[in-house]
mmCIF file of C-alpha atoms in Angstrom:
data_model
loop_
_atom_site.group_PDB
_atom_site.id
_atom_site.type_symbol
_atom_site.label_atom_id
_atom_site.label_comp_id
_atom_site.label_asym_id
_atom_site.label_seq_id
_atom_site.Cartn_x
_atom_site.Cartn_y
_atom_site.Cartn_z
ATOM 1 C CA MET A 1 -0.003 0.115 -0.180
ATOM 2 C CA ALA A 2 1.217 3.346 -0.822
ATOM 3 C CA THR A 3 2.235 5.836 1.997
ATOM 4 C CA PHE A 4 2.276 9.692 0.989
ATOM 5 C CA ALA A 5 4.506 11.543 3.248
ATOM 6 C CA GLY A 6 3.141 14.764 4.612
ATOM 7 C CA LEU A 7 0.246 17.050 4.232
ATOM 8 C CA ALA A 8 -1.078 18.062 0.873
ATOM 9 C CA ASP A 9 -1.358 21.911 0.627
ATOM 10 C CA THR A 10 -4.939 21.829 -0.221
ATOM 11 C CA PRO A 11 -7.306 22.161 2.351
ATOM 12 C CA GLY A 12 -9.332 19.082 3.151
ATOM 13 C CA TRP A 13 -6.984 16.543 1.239
ATOM 14 C CA PRO A 14 -6.861 13.090 2.591
ATOM 15 C CA LEU A 15 -3.536 11.808 3.845
ATOM 16 C CA PHE A 16 -3.579 8.108 4.145
ATOM 17 C CA ILE A 17 -0.921 6.360 6.121
ATOM 18 C CA PRO A 18 -1.065 2.675 6.794
ATOM 19 C CA SER A 19 -0.491 1.262 10.641
ATOM 20 C CA VAL A 20 -1.633 -1.917 12.073
ATOM 21 C CA THR A 21 -2.317 -4.850 10.322
ATOM 22 C CA LEU A 22 -5.843 -4.207 8.196
ATOM 23 C CA MET A 23 -6.213 -0.567 9.523
ATOM 24 C CA ILE A 24 -5.063 2.403 7.693
ATOM 25 C CA THR A 25 -5.357 6.022 9.497
ATOM 26 C CA ARG A 26 -6.564 8.897 7.521
ATOM 27 C CA ILE A 27 -5.994 12.909 8.314
ATOM 28 C CA ASP A 28 -8.686 15.058 6.680
ATOM 29 C CA ILE A 29 -8.211 18.939 6.851
ATOM 30 C CA GLY A 30 -10.710 21.772 6.618
ATOM 31 C CA LEU A 31 -14.464 21.892 6.834
ATOM 32 C CA PRO A 32 -15.447 20.199 3.647
ATOM 33 C CA ALA A 33 -13.434 17.211 4.572
ATOM 34 C CA LEU A 34 -14.815 17.193 7.572
ATOM 35 C CA GLU A 35 -18.613 17.499 5.542
ATOM 36 C CA GLY A 36 -17.068 14.562 3.595
ATOM 37 C CA LEU A 37 -16.967 12.202 6.590
ATOM 38 C CA LYS A 38 -20.515 12.924 7.677
ATOM 39 C CA THR A 39 -22.170 9.568 6.662
ATOM 40 C CA HIS A 40 -19.308 7.172 8.316
ATOM 41 C CA TRP A 41 -19.382 9.694 11.158
ATOM 42 C CA LYS A 42 -22.723 9.640 11.639
ATOM 43 C CA ALA A 43 -23.070 5.427 11.257
ATOM 44 C CA LEU A 44 -20.383 4.932 13.810
ATOM 45 C CA GLU A 45 -21.857 7.433 16.608
ATOM 46 C CA GLU A 46 -25.237 5.467 16.392
ATOM 47 C CA SER A 47 -23.354 2.015 16.320
ATOM 48 C CA THR A 48 -21.556 3.194 19.718
ATOM 49 C CA ASP A 49 -24.678 5.479 21.148
ATOM 50 C CA ALA A 50 -21.930 8.266 21.412
ATOM 51 C CA ALA A 51 -22.260 11.287 23.676
ATOM 52 C CA VAL A 52 -23.985 14.442 22.211
ATOM 53 C CA PHE A 53 -20.663 16.217 22.737
ATOM 54 C CA ILE A 54 -18.573 14.253 19.837
ATOM 55 C CA ARG A 55 -21.676 13.588 17.586
ATOM 56 C CA TYR A 56 -21.584 15.061 13.819
ATOM 57 C CA GLU A 57 -23.628 18.133 14.170
ATOM 58 C CA TRP A 58 -22.161 18.987 17.313
ATOM 59 C CA CYS A 59 -18.556 18.733 15.759
ATOM 60 C CA LEU A 60 -19.158 20.292 12.581
ATOM 61 C CA TYR A 61 -20.894 23.570 14.317
ATOM 62 C CA GLN A 62 -17.658 23.882 16.150
ATOM 63 C CA ALA A 63 -15.789 23.685 12.941
ATOM 64 C CA SER A 64 -18.075 26.204 11.662
ATOM 65 C CA MET A 65 -16.550 28.738 14.574
ATOM 66 C CA ASP A 66 -13.515 29.731 12.430
ATOM 67 C CA ASN A 67 -11.903 26.604 13.551
ATOM 68 C CA THR A 68 -9.711 24.697 10.333
ATOM 69 C CA PRO A 69 -10.592 20.873 11.469
ATOM 70 C CA VAL A 70 -7.844 18.033 11.148
ATOM 71 C CA VAL A 71 -9.649 14.933 11.690
ATOM 72 C CA LEU A 72 -8.137 11.759 12.250
ATOM 73 C CA SER A 73 -9.985 8.813 11.219
ATOM 74 C CA ALA A 74 -9.241 4.866 11.151
ATOM 75 C CA TRP A 75 -10.378 2.632 8.572
ATOM 76 C CA ASN A 76 -10.841 -1.254 8.165
ATOM 77 C CA ASP A 77 -11.929 -2.412 4.786
ATOM 78 C CA ASN A 78 -13.495 0.796 4.223
ATOM 79 C CA GLN A 79 -15.513 1.009 7.075
ATOM 80 C CA CYS A 80 -14.359 3.894 9.545
ATOM 81 C CA ILE A 81 -13.725 2.271 12.863
ATOM 82 C CA GLY A 82 -12.384 5.366 15.175
ATOM 83 C CA ILE A 83 -12.992 9.301 14.612
ATOM 84 C CA LEU A 84 -10.927 12.058 16.829
ATOM 85 C CA PRO A 85 -11.462 15.645 15.944
ATOM 86 C CA LEU A 86 -8.664 18.049 16.232
ATOM 87 C CA VAL A 87 -7.828 21.687 15.653
ATOM 88 C CA ALA A 88 -4.316 23.403 15.131
ATOM 89 C CA ARG A 89 -3.521 26.175 17.519
ATOM 90 C CA HIS A 90 -1.139 27.506 20.199
ATOM 91 C CA LEU A 91 -0.878 26.180 23.509
ATOM 92 C CA SER A 92 -1.567 29.583 24.865
ATOM 93 C CA ALA A 93 -1.555 33.351 23.565
ATOM 94 C CA LYS A 94 1.863 33.684 25.587
ATOM 95 C CA ALA A 95 3.114 30.459 24.985
ATOM 96 C CA ARG A 96 3.646 30.244 21.004
ATOM 97 C CA VAL A 97 3.879 26.335 20.886
ATOM 98 C CA PRO A 98 2.187 24.478 18.304
ATOM 99 C CA VAL A 99 -0.489 22.121 19.623
ATOM 100 C CA LEU A 100 -3.443 19.688 18.313
ATOM 101 C CA SER A 101 -5.994 20.443 20.657
ATOM 102 C CA HIS A 102 -9.869 18.876 20.463
ATOM 103 C CA LEU A 103 -11.793 20.450 18.204
ATOM 104 C CA CYS A 104 -14.824 21.180 20.316
ATOM 105 C CA GLN A 105 -13.256 23.786 22.719
ATOM 106 C CA ARG A 106 -16.495 25.772 23.258
ATOM 107 C CA PHE A 107 -19.475 24.729 24.930
ATOM 108 C CA THR A 108 -18.590 21.024 25.275
ATOM 109 C CA ASP A 109 -17.982 19.296 28.654
ATOM 110 C CA TYR A 110 -16.113 16.141 27.877
ATOM 111 C CA GLN A 111 -13.831 15.870 25.334
ATOM 112 C CA SER A 112 -14.368 12.354 23.413
ATOM 113 C CA ILE A 113 -12.688 10.182 20.865
ATOM 114 C CA LEU A 114 -15.075 7.858 18.581
ATOM 115 C CA VAL A 115 -14.464 4.163 18.475
ATOM 116 C CA ASP A 116 -16.061 0.947 17.212
ATOM 117 C CA ASN A 117 -17.287 -1.200 20.250
ATOM 118 C CA GLU A 118 -15.730 -4.010 18.188
ATOM 119 C CA VAL A 119 -12.510 -2.626 17.752
ATOM 120 C CA GLU A 120 -9.793 -2.187 21.072
ATOM 121 C CA ASP A 121 -9.735 1.626 21.771
ATOM 122 C CA GLY A 122 -5.533 1.641 22.075
ATOM 123 C CA GLN A 123 -5.285 -0.212 18.846
ATOM 124 C CA VAL A 124 -6.731 2.900 17.280
ATOM 125 C CA PHE A 125 -5.216 5.557 19.126
ATOM 126 C CA ASP A 126 -1.918 4.076 18.738
ATOM 127 C CA ALA A 127 -2.351 4.235 14.833
ATOM 128 C CA MET A 128 -3.935 7.798 14.975
ATOM 129 C CA MET A 129 -0.865 8.804 16.856
ATOM 130 C CA THR A 130 1.794 6.815 14.350
ATOM 131 C CA ALA A 131 -0.167 8.583 11.485
ATOM 132 C CA LEU A 132 0.614 12.449 13.314
ATOM 133 C CA ASN A 133 4.369 11.494 13.844
ATOM 134 C CA ASP A 134 4.233 10.458 10.239
ATOM 135 C CA SER A 135 3.024 13.680 8.952
ATOM 136 C CA ASP A 136 3.698 17.547 8.930
ATOM 137 C CA PHE A 137 1.878 17.484 12.357
ATOM 138 C CA ALA A 138 4.790 15.494 14.054
ATOM 139 C CA HIS A 139 5.830 18.442 15.933
ATOM 140 C CA HIS A 140 2.895 19.566 17.584
ATOM 141 C CA SER A 141 2.369 18.742 21.115
ATOM 142 C CA LEU A 142 -1.313 16.803 22.157
ATOM 143 C CA TYR A 143 -3.599 19.240 24.565
ATOM 144 C CA ILE A 144 -6.870 18.149 25.633
ATOM 145 C CA PRO A 145 -8.209 20.473 28.214
ATOM 146 C CA TYR A 146 -11.580 18.174 29.146
ATOM 147 C CA PRO A 147 -10.647 14.749 28.178
ATOM 148 C CA ASP A 148 -13.559 12.381 29.193
ATOM 149 C CA ASN A 149 -12.707 9.161 30.912
ATOM 150 C CA ARG A 150 -12.426 7.130 27.917
ATOM 151 C CA LEU A 151 -9.918 9.513 26.169
ATOM 152 C CA ALA A 152 -8.204 10.381 29.226
ATOM 153 C CA ALA A 153 -6.770 6.819 29.811
ATOM 154 C CA LEU A 154 -5.573 6.813 26.068
ATOM 155 C CA LEU A 155 -3.987 9.983 26.376
ATOM 156 C CA ARG A 156 -1.866 8.953 29.894
ATOM 157 C CA LYS A 157 -0.344 5.661 28.018
ATOM 158 C CA GLN A 158 1.339 7.961 25.729
ATOM 159 C CA PRO A 159 5.142 8.740 26.524
ATOM 160 C CA GLY A 160 5.771 11.856 28.365
ATOM 161 C CA CYS A 161 1.663 12.698 29.378
ATOM 162 C CA LYS A 162 1.595 15.684 31.904
ATOM 163 C CA PRO A 163 -1.761 16.595 33.594
ATOM 164 C CA CYS A 164 -2.353 20.502 33.555
ATOM 165 C CA GLN A 165 -5.118 22.651 34.552
ATOM 166 C CA THR A 166 -6.559 20.647 37.375
ATOM 167 C CA TRP A 167 -10.187 20.492 38.673
ATOM 168 C CA ARG A 168 -12.515 19.063 40.805
ATOM 169 C CA HIS A 169 -15.420 17.227 39.380
ATOM 170 C CA THR A 170 -18.761 16.334 41.325
ATOM 171 C CA LEU A 171 -21.363 13.933 40.742
ATOM 172 C CA TYR A 172 -24.687 12.703 42.460
ATOM 173 C CA ARG A 173 -25.228 8.571 42.445
ATOM 174 C CA LEU A 174 -27.894 6.776 43.695
ATOM 175 C CA SER A 175 -25.559 4.225 44.922
ATOM 176 C CA GLY A 176 -23.783 6.860 46.737
ATOM 177 C CA LYS A 177 -24.697 8.498 50.386
ATOM 178 C CA ARG A 178 -28.017 10.318 50.622
ATOM 179 C CA VAL A 179 -27.934 14.312 50.227
ATOM 180 C CA LYS A 180 -27.798 15.811 53.748
ATOM 181 C CA ALA A 181 -31.011 15.176 55.287
ATOM 182 C CA LYS A 182 -31.162 18.913 56.402
ATOM 183 C CA VAL A 183 -30.747 19.959 52.694
ATOM 184 C CA ALA A 184 -32.988 17.880 51.332
ATOM 185 C CA ARG A 185 -35.700 19.023 54.098
ATOM 186 C CA GLU A 186 -34.848 22.652 53.173
ATOM 187 C CA ALA A 187 -35.579 21.991 49.785
ATOM 188 C CA ARG A 188 -38.936 20.128 50.373
ATOM 189 C CA ARG A 189 -39.764 23.000 53.171
ATOM 190 C CA ARG A 190 -39.523 25.556 50.547
ATOM 191 C CA LEU A 191 -41.874 23.892 48.108
ATOM 192 C CA ARG A 192 -44.627 23.421 50.555
ATOM 193 C CA LYS A 193 -44.073 27.539 51.430
ATOM 194 C CA LEU A 194 -44.848 28.032 47.660
ATOM 195 C CA GLN A 195 -47.330 25.505 47.152
ATOM 196 C CA ASP A 196 -49.062 27.394 50.446
ATOM 197 C CA SER A 197 -49.484 30.179 48.458
ATOM 198 C CA SER A 198 -49.228 29.818 44.325
ATOM 199 C CA ASP A 199 -49.868 27.390 41.762
ATOM 200 C CA ILE A 200 -46.575 25.325 41.562
ATOM 201 C CA GLU A 201 -45.783 23.271 38.514
ATOM 202 C CA VAL A 202 -42.410 20.877 38.583
ATOM 203 C CA VAL A 203 -42.108 18.850 35.546
ATOM 204 C CA VAL A 204 -38.667 16.783 35.597
ATOM 205 C CA ASN A 205 -38.579 15.496 32.302
ATOM 206 C CA ALA A 206 -40.465 17.704 29.885
ATOM 207 C CA ASP A 207 -41.008 16.968 25.840
ATOM 208 C CA PHE A 208 -38.578 19.267 23.791
ATOM 209 C CA ASP A 209 -39.622 22.808 23.785
ATOM 210 C CA VAL A 210 -38.016 25.112 21.673
ATOM 211 C CA SER A 211 -39.351 28.422 23.530
ATOM 212 C CA LEU A 212 -38.399 26.759 26.863
ATOM 213 C CA ALA A 213 -34.866 25.942 25.515
ATOM 214 C CA ASP A 214 -34.769 29.505 24.382
ATOM 215 C CA TRP A 215 -35.671 31.330 27.934
ATOM 216 C CA ILE A 216 -33.235 28.825 29.249
ATOM 217 C CA LEU A 217 -30.462 30.224 27.002
ATOM 218 C CA GLU A 218 -31.287 34.013 27.694
ATOM 219 C CA THR A 219 -31.826 33.835 31.174
ATOM 220 C CA SER A 220 -28.109 32.155 31.062
ATOM 221 C CA ALA A 221 -26.788 34.876 29.111
ATOM 222 C CA ARG A 222 -28.251 38.041 31.406
ATOM 223 C CA ARG A 223 -27.316 36.037 34.548
ATOM 224 C CA HIS A 224 -23.915 35.209 33.602
ATOM 225 C CA GLY A 225 -23.222 37.295 30.156
ATOM 226 C CA GLU A 226 -23.085 36.066 26.614
ATOM 227 C CA ASN A 227 -20.800 33.154 25.308
ATOM 228 C CA ALA A 228 -20.336 30.935 22.166
ATOM 229 C CA LEU A 229 -23.489 29.012 23.666
ATOM 230 C CA THR A 230 -26.034 31.633 24.617
ATOM 231 C CA ARG A 231 -24.930 34.973 22.257
ATOM 232 C CA ALA A 232 -28.264 36.173 20.582
ATOM 233 C CA SER A 233 -26.685 36.503 17.371
ATOM 234 C CA ASP A 234 -26.601 32.820 17.116
ATOM 235 C CA ARG A 235 -29.485 31.595 18.911
ATOM 236 C CA GLU A 236 -31.022 30.266 15.962
ATOM 237 C CA ALA A 237 -28.190 28.180 15.228
ATOM 238 C CA ILE A 238 -28.020 27.194 18.363
ATOM 239 C CA LEU A 239 -31.604 25.886 19.201
ATOM 240 C CA THR A 240 -31.407 24.111 15.525
ATOM 241 C CA LEU A 241 -28.667 22.218 16.941
ATOM 242 C CA LEU A 242 -30.628 21.247 19.939
ATOM 243 C CA THR A 243 -33.515 20.338 18.176
ATOM 244 C CA THR A 244 -31.338 17.818 16.351
ATOM 245 C CA TYR A 245 -30.431 16.098 19.527
ATOM 246 C CA LYS A 246 -34.100 16.385 20.952
ATOM 247 C CA ASP A 247 -33.971 12.813 21.999
ATOM 248 C CA GLN A 248 -30.702 13.022 24.099
ATOM 249 C CA LEU A 249 -32.143 16.139 25.736
ATOM 250 C CA HIS A 250 -33.561 16.182 29.480
ATOM 251 C CA LEU A 251 -35.653 19.697 30.016
ATOM 252 C CA SER A 252 -36.979 20.118 33.411
ATOM 253 C CA TYR A 253 -38.710 23.253 34.512
ATOM 254 C CA MET A 254 -40.586 25.237 37.725
ATOM 255 C CA ARG A 255 -43.270 27.572 37.182
ATOM 256 C CA ARG A 256 -45.388 29.567 39.493
ATOM 257 C CA ASN A 257 -48.665 30.527 38.227
ATOM 258 C CA GLY A 258 -47.616 29.766 34.769
ATOM 259 C CA ASP A 259 -44.207 31.942 34.437
ATOM 260 C CA CYS A 260 -40.856 30.233 34.510
ATOM 261 C CA MET A 261 -39.169 30.251 38.211
ATOM 262 C CA ALA A 262 -36.207 27.945 36.824
ATOM 263 C CA ALA A 263 -35.266 25.344 34.421
ATOM 264 C CA HIS A 264 -32.561 23.058 33.414
ATOM 265 C CA LEU A 265 -31.263 21.954 30.048
ATOM 266 C CA GLY A 266 -28.973 19.018 29.762
ATOM 267 C CA PHE A 267 -28.386 15.834 28.335
ATOM 268 C CA ILE A 268 -28.835 11.873 29.106
ATOM 269 C CA HIS A 269 -25.691 9.439 28.437
ATOM 270 C CA GLU A 270 -25.123 5.944 29.421
ATOM 271 C CA GLN A 271 -27.869 6.122 32.357
ATOM 272 C CA SER A 272 -26.617 9.578 33.524
ATOM 273 C CA LEU A 273 -28.120 13.011 33.534
ATOM 274 C CA LEU A 274 -25.477 15.335 32.122
ATOM 275 C CA TYR A 275 -26.531 18.890 34.139
ATOM 276 C CA TYR A 276 -25.548 21.353 31.871
ATOM 277 C CA VAL A 277 -27.491 24.604 31.669
ATOM 278 C CA PRO A 278 -29.392 25.307 34.878
ATOM 279 C CA VAL A 279 -31.116 28.678 35.430
ATOM 280 C CA THR A 280 -33.258 30.547 37.833
ATOM 281 C CA ASP A 281 -35.403 33.747 37.201
ATOM 282 C CA GLU A 282 -33.646 36.493 38.975
ATOM 283 C CA LYS A 283 -36.667 37.962 40.435
ATOM 284 C CA GLN A 284 -37.478 34.588 41.856
ATOM 285 C CA ARG A 285 -34.151 33.546 43.119
ATOM 286 C CA HIS A 286 -34.703 34.402 46.944
ATOM 287 C CA HIS A 287 -37.499 31.486 46.716
ATOM 288 C CA SER A 288 -34.460 28.904 45.524
ATOM 289 C CA PRO A 289 -36.492 27.563 42.695
ATOM 290 C CA GLY A 290 -33.383 25.935 41.273
ATOM 291 C CA ILE A 291 -32.717 23.808 44.511
ATOM 292 C CA ILE A 292 -36.155 22.827 44.757
ATOM 293 C CA MET A 293 -36.319 21.559 41.061
ATOM 294 C CA LEU A 294 -33.041 19.727 41.456
ATOM 295 C CA HIS A 295 -34.585 17.901 44.467
ATOM 296 C CA GLU A 296 -37.456 16.699 42.652
ATOM 297 C CA ILE A 297 -34.775 15.518 39.890
ATOM 298 C CA MET A 298 -33.298 13.497 42.356
ATOM 299 C CA GLN A 299 -36.425 11.733 43.340
ATOM 300 C CA ASP A 300 -37.263 10.822 39.975
ATOM 301 C CA LEU A 301 -33.942 9.351 38.611
ATOM 302 C CA SER A 302 -34.485 5.970 39.467
ATOM 303 C CA ASP A 303 -38.150 6.315 37.617
ATOM 304 C CA GLU A 304 -36.222 7.375 34.511
ATOM 305 C CA GLY A 305 -33.729 4.228 34.325
ATOM 306 C CA LEU A 306 -31.168 7.151 35.206
ATOM 307 C CA ASN A 307 -28.492 6.279 38.266
ATOM 308 C CA SER A 308 -26.394 9.628 38.310
ATOM 309 C CA ILE A 309 -26.329 13.251 37.894
ATOM 310 C CA ASP A 310 -22.918 14.408 36.286
ATOM 311 C CA TYR A 311 -22.509 17.954 37.334
ATOM 312 C CA LEU A 312 -20.030 18.471 34.387
ATOM 313 C CA ARG A 313 -17.421 21.554 35.100
ATOM 314 C CA GLY A 314 -17.479 24.531 37.700
ATOM 315 C CA ASP A 315 -17.264 24.778 40.940
ATOM 316 C CA GLU A 316 -20.720 26.389 41.939
ATOM 317 C CA ASN A 317 -21.472 25.907 45.634
ATOM 318 C CA TYR A 318 -24.563 23.795 45.411
ATOM 319 C CA LYS A 319 -22.354 21.086 44.090
ATOM 320 C CA LYS A 320 -21.132 20.520 47.554
ATOM 321 C CA ASP A 321 -24.514 19.964 49.178
ATOM 322 C CA TRP A 322 -25.950 17.931 46.213
ATOM 323 C CA GLY A 323 -22.918 15.948 44.962
ATOM 324 C CA ASN A 324 -21.613 12.484 46.604
ATOM 325 C CA VAL A 325 -18.558 11.539 44.418
ATOM 326 C CA ARG A 326 -15.695 14.161 44.038
ATOM 327 C CA LYS A 327 -12.874 13.532 41.755
ATOM 328 C CA LYS A 328 -9.904 15.738 40.832
ATOM 329 C CA ARG A 329 -9.664 15.573 37.116
ATOM 330 C CA SER A 330 -7.168 17.594 34.618
ATOM 331 C CA GLY A 331 -6.316 18.187 31.154
ATOM 332 C CA LEU A 332 -3.671 16.219 29.707
ATOM 333 C CA LEU A 333 -0.413 17.468 27.132
ATOM 334 C CA VAL A 334 1.427 15.201 25.571
ATOM 335 C CA PRO A 335 4.247 16.938 24.599
ATOM 336 C CA ARG A 336 6.259 16.746 21.296
ATOM 337 C CA TYR A 337 10.233 17.825 21.893
ATOM 338 C CA ALA A 338 11.749 16.032 18.715
ATOM 339 C CA GLY A 339 12.357 19.165 16.178
ATOM 340 C CA VAL A 340 10.769 21.605 18.581
ATOM 341 C CA ASN A 341 13.585 24.651 19.662
ATOM 342 C CA LEU A 342 15.147 25.266 23.010
ATOM 343 C CA LEU A 343 12.727 27.866 23.464
ATOM 344 C CA GLN A 344 9.580 26.011 22.552
ATOM 345 C CA ARG A 345 10.915 23.210 24.989
ATOM 346 C CA PHE A 346 11.235 26.130 27.609
ATOM 347 C CA LEU A 347 7.711 27.619 27.169
ATOM 348 C CA ILE A 348 6.212 23.910 27.416
ATOM 349 C CA TYR A 349 7.921 23.704 31.050
ATOM 350 C CA ILE A 350 6.642 27.224 32.258
ATOM 351 C CA TRP A 351 3.395 26.777 31.040
ATOM 352 C CA LEU A 352 2.977 23.428 33.145
ATOM 353 C CA LYS A 353 4.329 24.757 35.859
ATOM 354 C CA ARG A 354 1.783 27.795 35.903
ATOM 355 C CA ASN A 355 -1.088 25.344 35.224
ATOM 356 C CA PRO A 356 -0.739 22.430 37.354
#
């Protein structure tokens, strides 16, 4: 089988590199190339029941946001068995070291790899790394700020892999300790107090509603400021994206006399609720409707066939009361020193020191 050294200059040109037996790896560059993988990508994501954060439309939207995707894929007899979407950038604004990072940098809490369930993860990932070593990206370090468990395990096996930017991850599991009695009791008390004076409706697994999703995004933007997920100028595109994944969405809301007090937009994956965008109306905040709603969501978990709530990134205070599993997580950097000058090596060293 022919081997092509280096990458073609034309964006989107695929590079085929032979790796292990019966497998070839490919590097596709540019948005048109990513779009050309659509059929294979969607077939692979459906067969693996992939999380939303690695599905095709999610990654396509990220690639459309001024990114040039660098997509690694593994193939066996013309069947795609693995995909890892990356993007070339610098390690930071000050550390001008070339890196390949995950394509999904914005509003994505877990950065993932797609691998066929019938194939060994490590074999596919090693073939992808070999492809990078034999390409024009050989001198790019690999930097993944928020890898999921699967991708993190693969990265840690790479020589020289370093943890960085450590953060605290909180979950609630049905099999773990119960939430403190006084915390749950306070949520119930506040709900009863509201019910005594108002018409209160709490729905913990609502049908998809575009207007509700829009209200959640708008409320989040007012509370925390606009970002890539909640910007008004991008609202229509984001709502279209969420509509695409309505079967994976989990919507909850609490209304008082017909008006929304609080709501949550999340995703379901592997029997876990990914607690993604919780919001509370500012005028109703003193009633703690968000906490009331979260308590009701917890009561309904087992009936929905779920066993945990994953609070994702962030160190909000409520997670201390409503979580029972806490772990340290970190980004991962696989430095590439071959062909890298002394200044860039020093910048990698300093960046790791400043981002433990």
